[in-house]
Amino acid sequence: MPLYKAPRIPSSEITPRSFYLKRRELLGLAAGGLVAASASPVLASPLAAKASAYKVDEELTPKESVTTYNNFYEFGLGKDDPAAKSGAFKPTPWTVEVGGMVAKPKTFGLEDLMKTFPIEERIYRMRCVEAWSMVIPWDGFPLAALLNAVEPTSEAKYVAFESVVRPEEMPGQSGVFQSLPWPYVEGLRLDEAMHPLTLLAVGLYGETLPNQNGAPIRLVVPWKYGFKGIKSIVKITLTDKQPPSTWNIANPSEYGFYSNVNPAVDHPRWSQATERRIGTGGFFGTARVDTLPFNGYANEVADLYKGMDLKVNF
Ligand SMILES: Nc1nc2c(c(=O)[nH]1)N[C@H]1C(S)=C(S)[C@@H](COP(=O)(O)O)O[C@H]1N2
Ligand SMILES: [Mo]
């Protein structure tokens, strides 16, 4: 069921022309001006995303790869499990409980969130800790907008996130052998959470977020490894203590709390100096490119970590 119906901003206003053309091909749109939402059979539920200044001028990862090569252990360990096994998951209705050290705790309905906070398109470079990367056009709103609405108190120093637990809809959460403890949890320092790059995504490629990508709402932090981008969020809590994070609990020597993309700090079992750019060099191509400090967002975020030893705080 579409959550939001409005004509989409033409891609020409958002992306460089080469990507615009490529995108039009992908979406199967006819040449011409504005395409009304109802006129396109491809856009089942277009999002009213506005253009934003946040976009990398790199080739977009094809939607096919973005939606079939996923990590979402609630649906299984394989990259194709989330797309194959998330069909029974129901992302609506949905609420997100926001509380803890805030003046105005509130449980938001999803439609409420999407009406209250203007949705922007952000084209972000994404880097998984497994040394692969994508360039994804997200649709979402800054996490800061939501946090400001609930008014964090002066004691709040961190933000804790929690994913949904629904073993009956998520095959990776049932059975004897559990890959991870549930719920999946993550955390950010408050200044990281308030940074304008930090997004709550509700869509990608102009459409409602597919189940496998974390429907209906997930975190996107483009300068950190992908696992910080917690999916299917049901709870956000402001706190004065560093929150637990799932991969850090699972293996603290391999996955730190910060997990900023850093080519100079290798994972104990593999190098982080380069990455496979999924979807380049043909279908599921694997062109290898250098990994950039803070995933290329150093100008925007390096100041957040001034004076910190990033080898210790990995
Ligand atoms: N709840 C939950 N969130 C999650 C994960 C997960 O297994 N469960 N995997 C993480 C990892 S390792 C990555 S790389 C990204 C992948 O997001 P994508 O499938 O949209 O590319 O989601 C992150 N968020
Ligand atoms: Mo990842």
Coordinates of N, CA and C in Angstrom, one line a residue, residues 129-130 225 227 247 251-256 259 262-273 311 314:
V129 N 31.5 -3.2 5.8 CA 32.7 -3.6 6.5 C 33.4 -4.8 5.7
E130 N 32.6 -5.5 4.9 CA 33.1 -6.6 4.2 C 33.8 -6.1 2.9
Y225 N 30.9 2.2 8.5 CA 30.6 0.9 7.9 C 29.1 0.6 7.9
F227 N 27.1 -1.7 8.8 CA 26.4 -2.3 9.9 C 25.8 -1.3 10.9
W247 N 27.2 -5.8 16.5 CA 28.4 -6.5 16.0 C 29.5 -6.3 17.0
N251 N 31.5 -9.5 18.4 CA 32.9 -9.7 18.2 C 33.6 -8.3 18.5
P252 N 33.9 -8.0 19.8 CA 34.4 -6.7 20.1 C 35.8 -6.4 19.5
S253 N 36.6 -7.4 19.3 CA 37.9 -7.1 18.8 C 37.9 -6.8 17.3
E254 N 36.8 -7.1 16.6 CA 36.7 -6.9 15.1 C 35.8 -5.7 14.8
Y255 N 34.8 -5.4 15.6 CA 33.9 -4.3 15.3 C 33.7 -3.4 16.5
G256 N 34.2 -2.1 16.3 CA 34.2 -1.1 17.3 C 32.9 -0.4 17.4
S259 N 33.4 2.6 14.3 CA 33.3 2.0 12.9 C 33.2 3.0 11.8
N262 N 37.8 3.6 7.5 CA 39.2 4.0 7.6 C 40.1 3.0 6.9
P263 N 40.6 3.5 5.7 CA 41.5 2.6 5.0 C 42.8 2.3 5.7
A264 N 43.1 3.1 6.7 CA 44.4 2.9 7.4 C 44.3 1.9 8.6
V265 N 43.0 1.5 8.9 CA 42.9 0.5 10.0 C 42.2 -0.7 9.4
D266 N 43.0 -1.8 9.2 CA 42.5 -3.0 8.7 C 41.6 -3.7 9.6
H267 N 40.6 -4.5 9.1 CA 39.9 -5.4 9.9 C 40.9 -6.5 10.2
P268 N 40.8 -7.2 11.4 CA 41.8 -8.2 11.8 C 41.9 -9.3 10.7
R269 N 40.9 -9.5 9.9 CA 40.9 -10.6 9.0 C 41.0 -10.2 7.5
W270 N 41.0 -8.9 7.2 CA 41.2 -8.5 5.8 C 41.5 -7.0 5.8
S271 N 42.0 -6.6 4.6 CA 42.4 -5.2 4.4 C 41.2 -4.3 4.2
Q272 N 41.2 -3.1 4.7 CA 40.1 -2.1 4.4 C 40.6 -1.0 3.4
A273 N 41.8 -1.3 2.8 CA 42.3 -0.2 1.9 C 41.6 0.0 0.6
K311 N 42.8 4.7 15.7 CA 43.2 3.3 15.8 C 42.6 2.6 17.0
F314 N 38.2 2.5 17.0 CA 38.0 2.0 15.6 C 36.5 1.7 15.5

